[in-house]
Short mmCIF file of C-alpha atoms in Angstrom, two decimals:
data_model
loop_
_atom_site.label_atom_id
_atom_site.label_comp_id
_atom_site.label_asym_id
_atom_site.label_seq_id
_atom_site.Cartn_x
_atom_site.Cartn_y
_atom_site.Cartn_z
CA MET I 1 -14.94 13.79 9.75
CA ALA I 2 -13.91 16.59 12.54
CA SER I 3 -10.24 16.52 13.63
CA LYS I 4 -11.14 16.89 17.14
CA SER I 5 -12.86 13.26 17.00
CA ILE I 6 -9.79 11.88 15.43
CA ARG I 7 -7.47 10.11 17.93
CA ILE I 8 -3.71 9.83 18.05
CA PRO I 9 -2.03 6.37 18.90
CA ASN I 10 0.06 6.82 22.16
CA TYR I 11 3.43 5.82 20.67
CA THR I 12 6.92 6.19 22.44
CA LEU I 13 9.03 8.42 20.96
CA GLY I 14 11.60 5.67 20.13
CA GLU I 15 9.10 4.04 18.44
CA GLU I 16 8.30 7.17 16.32
CA LEU I 17 11.38 8.07 15.09
CA PHE I 18 11.61 4.44 14.00
CA ASN I 19 8.24 4.58 12.42
CA SER I 20 9.38 8.21 10.49
CA ILE I 21 13.07 7.12 9.68
CA SER I 22 11.74 3.64 8.18
CA HIS I 23 9.22 5.01 5.92
CA GLY I 24 11.52 8.08 5.09
CA ILE I 25 14.05 5.39 3.61
CA GLY I 26 11.13 3.81 1.76
CA ALA I 27 9.87 7.34 -0.04
CA GLN I 28 13.44 7.56 -1.25
CA LEU I 29 13.61 3.70 -2.31
CA SER I 30 10.23 4.58 -4.06
CA VAL I 31 11.55 7.27 -5.95
CA ALA I 32 14.30 5.25 -7.23
CA GLY I 33 11.81 2.28 -8.12
CA LEU I 34 9.87 4.74 -10.27
CA VAL I 35 12.79 5.83 -11.97
CA LEU I 36 14.21 2.38 -12.60
CA MET I 37 10.50 1.22 -13.89
CA VAL I 38 10.00 4.38 -16.21
CA LEU I 39 13.43 3.60 -17.70
CA LYS I 40 12.76 0.07 -18.45
CA ALA I 41 9.05 0.04 -19.41
CA HIS I 42 8.56 0.16 -23.14
CA GLY I 43 5.71 2.23 -24.84
CA PHE I 44 3.40 4.74 -23.40
CA LEU I 45 0.71 2.32 -21.31
CA PRO I 46 3.53 0.38 -19.58
CA GLU I 47 5.28 3.67 -18.56
CA PHE I 48 1.91 5.43 -17.68
CA VAL I 49 1.13 2.33 -15.22
CA VAL I 50 4.30 2.00 -13.72
CA SER I 51 4.49 5.96 -13.05
CA LEU I 52 1.05 5.54 -11.11
CA PHE I 53 1.97 2.81 -9.27
CA GLY I 54 5.34 4.34 -8.11
CA ALA I 55 3.52 7.49 -7.28
CA THR I 56 1.74 5.61 -4.74
CA MET I 57 4.69 4.42 -3.22
CA ILE I 58 5.74 7.80 -2.96
CA ILE I 59 2.91 9.19 -1.43
CA LEU I 60 2.08 6.62 1.35
CA TYR I 61 5.71 6.47 2.66
CA THR I 62 6.47 10.36 2.38
CA VAL I 63 2.98 10.97 4.15
CA SER I 64 3.75 8.19 6.61
CA CYS I 65 7.32 9.57 7.45
CA VAL I 66 5.66 13.37 8.14
CA TYR I 67 2.82 11.99 9.89
CA HIS I 68 5.11 9.89 12.39
CA ALA I 69 7.39 12.77 12.56
CA LEU I 70 5.20 15.38 13.78
CA SER I 71 4.02 15.91 17.49
CA PRO I 72 0.73 14.38 18.70
CA LYS I 73 -0.10 17.98 19.84
CA MET I 74 -0.41 19.28 16.32
CA LYS I 75 -3.79 19.23 14.44
CA ALA I 76 -1.92 18.38 11.10
CA LYS I 77 -0.88 14.88 12.70
CA LYS I 78 -4.22 14.37 12.96
CA VAL I 79 -4.99 14.83 9.40
CA LEU I 80 -1.97 13.05 8.46
CA ARG I 81 -3.33 10.02 10.03
CA VAL I 82 -6.45 9.83 8.20
CA MET I 83 -4.16 10.57 4.81
CA ASP I 84 -1.98 7.88 6.04
CA HIS I 85 -4.85 5.22 6.05
CA CYS I 86 -6.17 6.26 2.92
CA ASN I 87 -2.77 6.04 1.36
CA VAL I 88 -2.73 2.53 2.18
CA TYR I 89 -5.69 1.45 -0.40
CA LEU I 90 -4.26 3.81 -2.91
CA LEU I 91 -0.73 1.91 -2.82
CA VAL I 92 -2.66 -1.32 -3.15
CA TYR I 93 -4.73 0.24 -5.95
CA GLY I 94 -1.42 1.29 -7.53
CA THR I 95 0.02 -2.07 -7.40
CA TYR I 96 -3.23 -3.26 -8.97
CA ILE I 97 -2.97 -1.14 -11.91
CA PRO I 98 0.21 -2.61 -13.71
CA ALA I 99 -0.93 -6.04 -12.63
CA SER I 100 -4.39 -6.08 -13.87
CA ILE I 101 -3.74 -3.99 -16.74
CA LEU I 102 -0.33 -5.58 -17.97
CA GLY I 103 -0.33 -8.99 -16.18
CA VAL I 104 -4.02 -10.28 -16.02
CA GLY I 105 -4.66 -8.38 -19.28
CA GLY I 106 -8.40 -8.86 -21.42
CA LYS I 107 -11.83 -8.89 -19.83
CA ILE I 108 -10.50 -10.37 -16.67
CA GLY I 109 -8.47 -7.79 -15.99
CA ILE I 110 -10.51 -5.25 -16.47
CA TYR I 111 -13.32 -6.54 -14.24
CA LEU I 112 -10.54 -7.13 -11.94
CA PHE I 113 -9.21 -3.61 -12.11
CA LEU I 114 -12.83 -2.25 -11.74
CA PHE I 115 -13.47 -4.38 -8.87
CA VAL I 116 -10.78 -3.21 -6.86
CA THR I 117 -11.47 0.64 -8.08
CA ILE I 118 -15.04 -0.07 -6.39
CA VAL I 119 -13.37 -1.78 -2.93
CA THR I 120 -10.61 1.22 -2.69
CA ILE I 121 -13.53 4.09 -3.12
CA ILE I 122 -15.54 2.28 -0.20
CA GLY I 123 -12.56 2.01 1.82
CA ILE I 124 -11.41 5.44 1.57
CA THR I 125 -14.85 6.89 1.91
CA LEU I 126 -15.24 4.70 5.09
CA THR I 127 -11.72 6.16 6.46
CA ILE I 128 -12.82 9.56 5.92
CA ILE I 129 -16.16 9.45 7.67
CA ASP I 130 -14.83 7.84 10.81
CA ILE I 131 -11.01 6.26 10.89
CA ASP I 132 -11.86 4.41 14.29
CA LYS I 133 -15.46 3.26 13.68
CA TYR I 134 -15.20 1.65 11.13
CA GLN I 135 -11.92 -0.29 11.54
CA LEU I 136 -13.37 -3.62 10.57
CA LEU I 137 -14.68 -2.74 7.70
CA GLU I 138 -11.68 -1.26 6.44
CA VAL I 139 -9.64 -4.56 7.28
CA ILE I 140 -11.98 -6.61 5.34
CA CYS I 141 -11.87 -3.97 2.24
CA HIS I 142 -7.82 -4.61 2.79
CA LEU I 143 -8.00 -8.22 2.70
CA ILE I 144 -10.51 -8.43 -0.74
CA ASN I 145 -8.46 -5.75 -2.01
CA GLY I 146 -5.19 -7.46 -1.46
CA TRP I 147 -6.18 -11.24 -2.47
CA SER I 148 -8.47 -10.40 -5.32
CA ILE I 149 -5.48 -10.79 -7.33
CA LEU I 150 -5.91 -14.65 -6.60
CA ILE I 151 -8.72 -14.45 -9.64
CA GLY I 152 -6.55 -13.46 -12.55
CA VAL I 153 -3.61 -15.80 -11.10
CA PRO I 154 -4.00 -17.94 -14.56
CA LYS I 155 -3.87 -15.26 -16.71
CA LEU I 156 -1.05 -13.50 -14.45
CA LEU I 157 1.11 -17.15 -14.68
CA GLU I 158 1.02 -16.64 -18.36
CA SER I 159 2.45 -13.16 -18.37
CA VAL I 160 4.99 -13.05 -15.60
CA GLY I 161 5.46 -17.12 -15.08
CA LYS I 162 5.49 -18.75 -11.39
CA THR I 163 8.41 -16.79 -9.91
CA GLY I 164 6.80 -13.65 -11.06
CA VAL I 165 3.45 -14.69 -9.23
CA LEU I 166 5.35 -15.96 -6.27
CA TYR I 167 6.94 -12.09 -5.69
CA PHE I 168 3.22 -10.83 -5.90
CA VAL I 169 1.80 -13.57 -3.30
CA LEU I 170 4.92 -12.89 -1.24
CA GLY I 171 4.01 -9.44 -0.96
CA GLY I 172 0.48 -9.78 -0.24
CA VAL I 173 1.52 -12.09 2.69
CA MET I 174 3.62 -9.43 3.98
CA TYR I 175 1.09 -7.16 3.85
CA THR I 176 -1.65 -9.55 5.57
CA ILE I 177 1.05 -10.04 8.38
CA GLY I 178 1.48 -6.27 8.37
CA SER I 179 -2.06 -5.76 8.96
CA ILE I 180 -2.18 -8.43 11.76
CA LEU I 181 0.82 -6.52 13.60
CA TYR I 182 -0.98 -3.05 13.26
CA GLY I 183 -3.87 -4.60 15.44
CA VAL I 184 -1.63 -6.03 17.93
CA GLY I 185 0.51 -2.75 17.72
CA LYS I 186 -1.72 -0.83 19.81
CA ARG I 187 -1.31 -2.79 22.78
CA LYS I 188 2.43 -3.86 22.22
CA LYS I 189 5.32 -1.56 22.29
CA TYR I 190 7.13 -1.59 19.31
CA MET I 191 4.77 -3.94 17.29
CA HIS I 192 3.76 -0.69 15.19
CA CYS I 193 7.60 -0.62 14.03
CA ILE I 194 7.62 -4.07 12.97
CA PHE I 195 4.67 -3.66 10.99
CA HIS I 196 6.18 -0.71 9.62
CA VAL I 197 9.06 -3.16 8.07
CA PHE I 198 6.49 -5.66 6.84
CA CYS I 199 5.04 -2.89 4.73
CA LEU I 200 8.24 -2.07 3.32
CA LEU I 201 8.73 -5.69 2.38
CA GLY I 202 5.15 -6.06 0.95
CA THR I 203 5.97 -3.05 -1.32
CA PHE I 204 9.62 -4.58 -2.46
CA PHE I 205 8.37 -7.80 -3.62
CA HIS I 206 5.58 -6.07 -5.63
CA PHE I 207 7.94 -4.01 -7.13
CA TRP I 208 10.59 -6.72 -7.53
CA GLY I 209 7.57 -8.68 -9.13
CA ILE I 210 6.55 -5.73 -11.52
CA TYR I 211 10.27 -4.44 -12.42
CA MET I 212 11.85 -7.95 -13.24
CA TYR I 213 8.65 -9.85 -14.86
CA LEU I 214 6.18 -7.70 -15.84
CA ILE I 215 7.81 -4.73 -18.01
#
């Protein structure tokens, strides 16, 4: 996709400051979260999958922080906007890696992991081709990815219990509300800032579910 065709949302300086700082804090918390998960996990597989989850958290919030900090006149901001959108898929995918492999497990866990992998690839491909043209399809991909976990809830209940599942569901609810706010944010001032808060909440609930109940 040519950078000239990539549009940059017209946010105010105050909005961009909040957007950048909030996700900058998210990046730092993600580093701490990664360290905590690796220290608690036992064995190669648990350590590996939580490391992937932690890495996707760090990547998303770091890129988002830098993207919102750059001037709209800079070409790099357009490139980072595409990366920012792609990283949303990566974070959800990173969340599914421990959830499906450690939480759901078995054939259902493998099938769930493969399904989310395919949807993630489709979503990222559409984003790279044209970040604005396929927005509806991207939202559909996000919703499918986000709520596919329902397929594995019976198995997840066995491994993390009701409270653990509750945190995974709460994370999904936060992201779903956030996706709605993202659409509104293009027309309402500071709505995108609130979207950032819901993203942080969604990530926290998923992290807590994994840290406290899965590893």
